[in-house]
Coordinates of C-alpha atoms in Angstrom, one line a residue:
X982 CA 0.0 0.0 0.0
X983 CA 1.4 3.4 -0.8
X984 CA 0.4 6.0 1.4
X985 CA 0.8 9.8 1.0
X986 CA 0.5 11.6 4.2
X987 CA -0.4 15.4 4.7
X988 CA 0.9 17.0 7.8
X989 CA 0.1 20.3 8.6
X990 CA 2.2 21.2 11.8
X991 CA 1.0 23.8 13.8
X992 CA 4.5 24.6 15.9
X993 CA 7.4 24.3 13.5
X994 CA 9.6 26.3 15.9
X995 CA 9.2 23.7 18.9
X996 CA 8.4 19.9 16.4
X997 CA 8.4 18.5 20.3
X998 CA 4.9 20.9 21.0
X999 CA 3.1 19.5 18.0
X1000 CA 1.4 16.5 19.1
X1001 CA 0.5 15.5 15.1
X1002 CA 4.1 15.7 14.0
X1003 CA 4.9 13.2 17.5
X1004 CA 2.2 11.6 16.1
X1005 CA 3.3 11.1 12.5
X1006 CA 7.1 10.4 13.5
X1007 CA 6.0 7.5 15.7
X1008 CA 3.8 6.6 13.2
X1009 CA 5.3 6.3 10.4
X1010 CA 8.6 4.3 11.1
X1011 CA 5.5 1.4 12.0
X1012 CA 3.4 1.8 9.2
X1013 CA 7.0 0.7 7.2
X1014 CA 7.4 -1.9 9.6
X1015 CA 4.2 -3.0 8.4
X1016 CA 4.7 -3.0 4.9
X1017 CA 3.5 -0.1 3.6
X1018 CA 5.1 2.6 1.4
X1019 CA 4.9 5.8 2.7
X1020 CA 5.4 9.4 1.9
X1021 CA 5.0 12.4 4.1
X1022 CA 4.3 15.9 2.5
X1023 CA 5.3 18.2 5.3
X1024 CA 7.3 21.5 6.9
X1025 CA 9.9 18.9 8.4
X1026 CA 10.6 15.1 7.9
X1027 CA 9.2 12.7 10.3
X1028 CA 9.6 9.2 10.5
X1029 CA 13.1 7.2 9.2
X1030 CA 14.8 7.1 6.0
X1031 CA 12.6 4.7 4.9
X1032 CA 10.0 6.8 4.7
X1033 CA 9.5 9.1 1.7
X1034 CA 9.5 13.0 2.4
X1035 CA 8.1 16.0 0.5
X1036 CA 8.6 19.3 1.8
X1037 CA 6.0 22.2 2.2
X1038 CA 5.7 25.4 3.4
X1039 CA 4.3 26.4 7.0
X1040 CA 0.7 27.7 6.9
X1041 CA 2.0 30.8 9.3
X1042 CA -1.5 30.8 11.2
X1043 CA -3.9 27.8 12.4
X1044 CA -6.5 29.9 9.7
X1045 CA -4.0 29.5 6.8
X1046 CA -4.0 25.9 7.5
X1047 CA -7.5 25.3 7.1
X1048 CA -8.1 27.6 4.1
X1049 CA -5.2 28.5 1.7
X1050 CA -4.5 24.7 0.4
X1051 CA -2.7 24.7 -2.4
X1052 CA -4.6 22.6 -5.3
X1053 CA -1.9 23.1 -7.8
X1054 CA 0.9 21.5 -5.8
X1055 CA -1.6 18.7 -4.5
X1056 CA -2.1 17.8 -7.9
X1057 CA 1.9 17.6 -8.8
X1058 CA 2.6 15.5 -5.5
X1059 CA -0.9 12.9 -6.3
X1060 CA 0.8 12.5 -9.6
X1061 CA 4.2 12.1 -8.4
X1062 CA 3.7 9.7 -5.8
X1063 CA 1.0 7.6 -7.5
X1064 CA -0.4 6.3 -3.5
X1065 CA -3.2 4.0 -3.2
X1066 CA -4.4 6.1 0.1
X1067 CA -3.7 10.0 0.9
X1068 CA -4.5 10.6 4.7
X1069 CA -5.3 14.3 5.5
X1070 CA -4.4 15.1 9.2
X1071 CA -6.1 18.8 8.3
X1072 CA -9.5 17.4 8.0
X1073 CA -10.5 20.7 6.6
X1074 CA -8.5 20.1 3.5
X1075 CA -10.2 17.0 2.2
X1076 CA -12.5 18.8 -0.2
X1077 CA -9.4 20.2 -1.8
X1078 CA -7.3 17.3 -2.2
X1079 CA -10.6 15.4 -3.5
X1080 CA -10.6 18.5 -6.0
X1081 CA -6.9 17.3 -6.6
X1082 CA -7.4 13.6 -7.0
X1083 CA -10.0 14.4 -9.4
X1084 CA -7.8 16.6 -11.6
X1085 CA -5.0 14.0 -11.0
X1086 CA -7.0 11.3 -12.2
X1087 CA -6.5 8.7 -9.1
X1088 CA -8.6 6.8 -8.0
X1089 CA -6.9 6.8 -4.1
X1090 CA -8.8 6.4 -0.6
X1091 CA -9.2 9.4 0.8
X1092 CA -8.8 9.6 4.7
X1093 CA -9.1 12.1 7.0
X1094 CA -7.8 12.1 10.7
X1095 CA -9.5 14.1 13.2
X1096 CA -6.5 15.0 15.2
X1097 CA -8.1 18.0 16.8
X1098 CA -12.2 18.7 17.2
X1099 CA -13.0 22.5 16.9
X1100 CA -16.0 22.0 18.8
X1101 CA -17.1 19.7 22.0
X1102 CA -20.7 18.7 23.3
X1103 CA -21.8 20.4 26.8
X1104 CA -24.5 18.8 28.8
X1105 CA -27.9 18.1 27.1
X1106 CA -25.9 18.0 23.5
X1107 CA -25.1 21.5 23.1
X1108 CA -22.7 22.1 20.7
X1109 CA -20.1 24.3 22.0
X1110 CA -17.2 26.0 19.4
X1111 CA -13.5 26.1 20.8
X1112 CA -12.1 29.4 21.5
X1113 CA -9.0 28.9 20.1
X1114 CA -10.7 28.5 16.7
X1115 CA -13.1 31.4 17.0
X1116 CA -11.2 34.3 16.0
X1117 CA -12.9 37.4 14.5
X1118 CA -15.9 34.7 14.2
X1119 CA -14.1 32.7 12.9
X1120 CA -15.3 29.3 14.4
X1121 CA -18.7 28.6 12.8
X1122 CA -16.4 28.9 9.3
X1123 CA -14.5 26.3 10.8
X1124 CA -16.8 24.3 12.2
X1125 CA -18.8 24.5 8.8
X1126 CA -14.5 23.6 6.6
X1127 CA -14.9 20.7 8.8
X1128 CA -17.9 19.1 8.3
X1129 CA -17.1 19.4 4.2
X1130 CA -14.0 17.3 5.2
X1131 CA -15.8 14.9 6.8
X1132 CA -18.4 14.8 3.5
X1133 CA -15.0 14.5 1.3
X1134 CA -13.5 11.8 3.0
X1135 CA -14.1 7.8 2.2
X1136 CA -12.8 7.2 5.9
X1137 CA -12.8 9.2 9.1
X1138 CA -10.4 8.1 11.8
X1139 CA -10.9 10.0 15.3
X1140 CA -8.7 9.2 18.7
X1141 CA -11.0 7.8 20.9
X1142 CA -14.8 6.7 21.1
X1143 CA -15.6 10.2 23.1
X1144 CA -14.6 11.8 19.8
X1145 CA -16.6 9.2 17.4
X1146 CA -19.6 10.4 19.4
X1147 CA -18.7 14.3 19.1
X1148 CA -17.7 13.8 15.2
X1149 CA -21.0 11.6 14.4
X1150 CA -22.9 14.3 16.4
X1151 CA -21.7 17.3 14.6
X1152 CA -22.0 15.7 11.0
X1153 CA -25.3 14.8 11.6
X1154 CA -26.4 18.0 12.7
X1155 CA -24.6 19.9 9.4
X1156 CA -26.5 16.7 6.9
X1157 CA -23.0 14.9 6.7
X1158 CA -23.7 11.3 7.1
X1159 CA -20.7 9.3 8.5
X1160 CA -22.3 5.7 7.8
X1161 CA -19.3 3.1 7.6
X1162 CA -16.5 5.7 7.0
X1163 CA -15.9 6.3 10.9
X1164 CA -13.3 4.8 12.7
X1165 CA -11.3 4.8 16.2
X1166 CA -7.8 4.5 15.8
X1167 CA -5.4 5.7 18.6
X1168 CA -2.5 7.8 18.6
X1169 CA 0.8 5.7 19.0
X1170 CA 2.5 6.2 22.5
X1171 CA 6.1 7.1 22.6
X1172 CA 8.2 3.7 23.7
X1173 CA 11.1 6.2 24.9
X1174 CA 8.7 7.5 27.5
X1175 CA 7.8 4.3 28.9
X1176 CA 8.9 2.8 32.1
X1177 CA 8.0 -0.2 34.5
X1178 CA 6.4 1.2 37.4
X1179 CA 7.8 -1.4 39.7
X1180 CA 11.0 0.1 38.8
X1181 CA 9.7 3.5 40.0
X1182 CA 11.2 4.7 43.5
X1183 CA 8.6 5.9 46.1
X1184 CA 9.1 10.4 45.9
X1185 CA 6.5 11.2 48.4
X1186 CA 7.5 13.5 51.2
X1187 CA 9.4 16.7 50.5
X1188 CA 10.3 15.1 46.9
X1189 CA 6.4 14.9 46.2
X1190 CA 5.6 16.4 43.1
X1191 CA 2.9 16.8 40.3
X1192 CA 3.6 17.6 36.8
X1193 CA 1.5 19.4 34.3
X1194 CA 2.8 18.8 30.8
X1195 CA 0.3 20.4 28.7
X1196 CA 0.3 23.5 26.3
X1197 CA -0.9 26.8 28.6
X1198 CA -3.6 28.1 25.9
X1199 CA -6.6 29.5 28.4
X1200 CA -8.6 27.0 25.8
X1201 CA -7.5 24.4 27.5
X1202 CA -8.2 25.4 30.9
X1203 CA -5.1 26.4 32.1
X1204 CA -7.0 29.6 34.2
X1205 CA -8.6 27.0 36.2
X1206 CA -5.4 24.8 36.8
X1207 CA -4.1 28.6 37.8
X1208 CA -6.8 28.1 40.8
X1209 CA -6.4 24.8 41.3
X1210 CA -2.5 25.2 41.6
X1211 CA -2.5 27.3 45.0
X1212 CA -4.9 24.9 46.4
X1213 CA -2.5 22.1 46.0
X1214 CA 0.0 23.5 47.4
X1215 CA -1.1 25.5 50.3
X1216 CA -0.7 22.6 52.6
X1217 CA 3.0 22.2 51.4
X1218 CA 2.7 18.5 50.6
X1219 CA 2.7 18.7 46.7
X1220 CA 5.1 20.9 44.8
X1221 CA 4.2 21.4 41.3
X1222 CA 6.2 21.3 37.7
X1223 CA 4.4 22.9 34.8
X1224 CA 6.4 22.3 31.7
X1225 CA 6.7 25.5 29.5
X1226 CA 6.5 23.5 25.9
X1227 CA 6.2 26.1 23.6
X1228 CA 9.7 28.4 25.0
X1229 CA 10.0 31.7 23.3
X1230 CA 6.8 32.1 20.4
X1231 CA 6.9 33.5 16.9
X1232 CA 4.7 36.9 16.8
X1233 CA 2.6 35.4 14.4
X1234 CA 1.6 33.1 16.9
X1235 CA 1.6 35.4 20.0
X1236 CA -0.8 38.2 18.1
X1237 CA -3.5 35.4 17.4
X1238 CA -3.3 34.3 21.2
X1239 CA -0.6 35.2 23.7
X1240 CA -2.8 33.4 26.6
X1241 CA 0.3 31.2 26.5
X1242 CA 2.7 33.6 28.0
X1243 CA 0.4 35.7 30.2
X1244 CA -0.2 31.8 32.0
X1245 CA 3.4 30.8 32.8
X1246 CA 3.9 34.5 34.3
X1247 CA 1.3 33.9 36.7
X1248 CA 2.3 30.5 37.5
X1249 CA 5.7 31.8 37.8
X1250 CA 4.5 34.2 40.6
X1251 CA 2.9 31.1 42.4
X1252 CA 4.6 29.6 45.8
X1253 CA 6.0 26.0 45.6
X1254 CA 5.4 25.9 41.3
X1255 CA 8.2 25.5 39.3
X1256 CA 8.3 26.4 35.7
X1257 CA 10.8 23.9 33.8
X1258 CA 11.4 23.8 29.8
X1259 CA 12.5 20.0 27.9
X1260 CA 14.3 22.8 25.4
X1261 CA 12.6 20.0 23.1
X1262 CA 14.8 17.6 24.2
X1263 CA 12.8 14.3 24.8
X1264 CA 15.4 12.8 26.9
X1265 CA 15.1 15.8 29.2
X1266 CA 11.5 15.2 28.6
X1267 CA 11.5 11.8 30.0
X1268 CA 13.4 12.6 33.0
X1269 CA 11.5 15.8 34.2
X1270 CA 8.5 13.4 33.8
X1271 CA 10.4 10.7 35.8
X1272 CA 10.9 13.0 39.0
X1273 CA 7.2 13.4 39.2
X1274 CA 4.6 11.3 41.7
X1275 CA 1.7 12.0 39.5
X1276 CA 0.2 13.9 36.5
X1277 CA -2.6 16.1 35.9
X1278 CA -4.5 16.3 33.5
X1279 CA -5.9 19.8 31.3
X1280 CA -9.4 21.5 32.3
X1281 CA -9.8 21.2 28.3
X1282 CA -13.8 20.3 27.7
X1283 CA -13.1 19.9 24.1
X1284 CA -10.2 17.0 24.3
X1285 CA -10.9 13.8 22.4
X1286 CA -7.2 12.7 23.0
X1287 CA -4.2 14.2 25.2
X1288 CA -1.0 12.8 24.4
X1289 CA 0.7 14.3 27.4
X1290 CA -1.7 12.2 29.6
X1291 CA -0.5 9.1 27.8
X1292 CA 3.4 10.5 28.0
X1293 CA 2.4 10.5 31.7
X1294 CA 0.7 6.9 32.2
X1295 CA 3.7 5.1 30.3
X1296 CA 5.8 6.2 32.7
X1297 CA 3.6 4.8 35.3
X1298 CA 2.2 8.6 36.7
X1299 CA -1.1 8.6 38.1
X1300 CA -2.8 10.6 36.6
X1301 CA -5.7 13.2 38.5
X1302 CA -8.7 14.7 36.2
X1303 CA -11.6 16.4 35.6
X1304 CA -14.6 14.3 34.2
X1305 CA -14.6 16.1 30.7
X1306 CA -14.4 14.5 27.2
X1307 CA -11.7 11.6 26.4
X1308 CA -10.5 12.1 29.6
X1309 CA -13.4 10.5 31.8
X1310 CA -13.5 8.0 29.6
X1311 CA -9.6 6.9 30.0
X1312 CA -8.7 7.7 33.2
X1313 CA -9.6 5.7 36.2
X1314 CA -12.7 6.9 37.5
X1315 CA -10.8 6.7 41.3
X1316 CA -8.6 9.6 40.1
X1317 CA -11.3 11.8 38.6
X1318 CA -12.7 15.4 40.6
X1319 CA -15.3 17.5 39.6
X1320 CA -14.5 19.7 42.7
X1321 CA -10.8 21.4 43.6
X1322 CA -11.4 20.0 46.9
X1323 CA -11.6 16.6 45.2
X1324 CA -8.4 17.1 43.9
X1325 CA -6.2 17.9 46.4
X1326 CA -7.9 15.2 48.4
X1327 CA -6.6 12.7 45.5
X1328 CA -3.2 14.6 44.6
X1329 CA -2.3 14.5 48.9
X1330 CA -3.6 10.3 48.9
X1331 CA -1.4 10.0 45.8
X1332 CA 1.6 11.6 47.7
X1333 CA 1.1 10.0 51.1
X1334 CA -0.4 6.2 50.5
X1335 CA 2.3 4.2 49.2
X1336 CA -0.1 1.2 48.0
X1337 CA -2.6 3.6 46.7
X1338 CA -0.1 5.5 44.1
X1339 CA 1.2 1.5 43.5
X1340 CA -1.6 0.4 42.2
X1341 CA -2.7 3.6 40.0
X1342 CA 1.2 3.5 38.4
X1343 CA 0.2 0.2 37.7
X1344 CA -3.3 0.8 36.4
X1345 CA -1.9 4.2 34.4
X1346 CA 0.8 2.4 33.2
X1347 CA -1.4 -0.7 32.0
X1348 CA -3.8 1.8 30.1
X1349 CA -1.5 2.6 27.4
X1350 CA -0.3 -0.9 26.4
X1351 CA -3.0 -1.0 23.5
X1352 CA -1.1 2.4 21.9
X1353 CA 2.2 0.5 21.0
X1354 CA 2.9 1.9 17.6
X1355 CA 2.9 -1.9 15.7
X1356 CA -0.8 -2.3 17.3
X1357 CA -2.1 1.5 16.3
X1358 CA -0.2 0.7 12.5
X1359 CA -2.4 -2.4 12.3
X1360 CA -5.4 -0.6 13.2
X1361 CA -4.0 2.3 11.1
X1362 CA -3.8 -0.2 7.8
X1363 CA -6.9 -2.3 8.6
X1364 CA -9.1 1.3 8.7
X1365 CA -7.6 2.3 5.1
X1366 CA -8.0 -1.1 3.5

């Protein structure tokens, strides 16, 4: 099978921030493994040298990805590469590389991954648009790209089953029937950021602390984990690490939404939080994760997948979460809140009960087995075939 893959990346200045490149360059190396031929069209290579690579520019805002797709160069690189499949991780682009196969004259399966949702259901199935993609009014446009993606595509793969129900929802509510193109396939975890937890040393005490390893937008909750920060650590049991992925943003980036930096200043002004950068280095990565007791997870109501939770459980963190989205379907319902008090309740147990943290590690640890990359290839392959 030869499959042409499109990835937009939305951080080219930090490639360790961009959960779809991750994605891709785990990906990849295991679709080969698998047998199939495959080519990435993107702003930087992913994957191994067995893996083909075409390089295009960097859409310089979130917008430009969604709506300036270049038909004429789709058409060269269809022709060029000849691939049986062409997997759009911009499901907003579908309708133009359909335009493209058509003019290329191939006859390939066109797949779309729904790597990010720019919506999320609230309670009694209101449909809710995400911030981050309402610009200027932007979001209904979005929301409105994305369902003609969906309508383009001859398969739709989504993270997890929360986002199935979301994506199904919204479709049907724009006249976009899914039928038999939907399916769940799994981001890959990374194997380098996996680790036994019986090999874990106990940390509680003074050494107790939490990590929060997600982007700071304010879309995903971060003013909330602001809040909930000084609650857990007024009693000076937990000491918290908030990992600062992005580093030092392009303006482009910063004019759309600077939420980013005005977060990590007032975390930085918090008692007992420590802001720490991996200067994209996933060996630092893995060790700032490895001095941590437990994880926490975003406030994020529109997540259908967090690979920083999963960075988390592979190396055998419990993990503490709000009930929202993906998340309260993943993580142990024992280490879920829907109250701050709940959650320094759980975040002091995790610290102080030995057995308790043991058999979470375990449990967190245990939940990502499924995300090997050879298993999520298989699934990958059997969804396209």
């Amino acid at each position: 099978m030869r499959v042409l893959y499109l990835l937009n990346i939305s951080n080219p200045d930090r490639l360790s921030a961009d959960s779809g490149w991750i994605f891709a360059d785990l990906l990849t190396p295991a679709l080969a493994d698998a047998g199939a031929e495959v080519t990435v069209a993107s702003p930087a290579p992913v994957g191994d040298v067995r893996c083909g690579f075409h390089r295009t520019k960097a859409p310089g805002t979130k917008y430009r990805a969604r709506f300036s797709a270049d038909i004429d160069e789709l058409v060269a690189l269809i022709r060029a590469e000849n691939p049986d499949v062409v997997v759009a991780n911009q499901i907003e682009e579908a309708p133009a590389i359909r335009t493209a196969l058509l003019e290329a004259g191939s006859d390939a399966l066109l797949a779309g991954y729904c790597h990010y949702l720019p919506f999320s259901f609230a309670s009694g199935s209101q449909l809710l648009l995400d911030p981050s993609m309402n610009d200027a009014g932007l979001g209904r446009p979005v929301l409105l790209a994305f369902a003609a993606g969906l309508a383009a595509c001859d398969r739709v793969m989504v993270h997890s089953s929360t986002a199935a129900s979301w994506a199904s929802a919204a479709a049907a509510r724009m006249t976009v029937d899914l039928g038999e193109k939907l399916r769940v396939v799994p981001a890959p975890r990374d194997e380098r950021l996996v680790r036994d937890p019986a090999t874990i040393e106990p940390t509680s005490g003074a050494e107790a602390i939490g990590v929060y390893n997600h982007r700071l937008y304010a879309h995903y909750g971060t003013e909330q984990f602001v809040d909930l920060a000084r609650d857990l650590t007024s009693s000076g049991l937990v000491r918290l690490r908030v990992m600062d992925l992005f580093g030092k943003r392009r303006v482009e980036r910063t004019g759309l939404n600077d939420s980013p930096e005005k977060m990590r200043e007032k975390l930085a002004a918090l008692p007992h939080v420590q802001i720490v950068s991996d200067r994209g280095d996933r060996v630092r990565y893995k060790a700032l994760l490895a001095g941590a007791r437990f994880g926490i997870a975003p406030f994020r109501p529109g997540c259908p997948w967090s690979m920083s939770v999963i960075d988390c459980q592979g190396m055998g963190l419990p993990v503490i979460s709000p009930r929202l989205g993906w998340l309260a379907e993943h993580i142990d319902p024992e280490l879920c809140f829907t109250t701050p008090a709940e959650a320094v309740a759980l975040a002091e147990r995790l610290v102080s009960d030995d057995e308790f943290h043991a058999v979470h590690a375990k449990r967190a640890h245990a939940s990502t087995a499924d995300f090997a990359p050879a298993l999520v290839a298989a699934r990958y392959l059997e969804a396209l075939s």
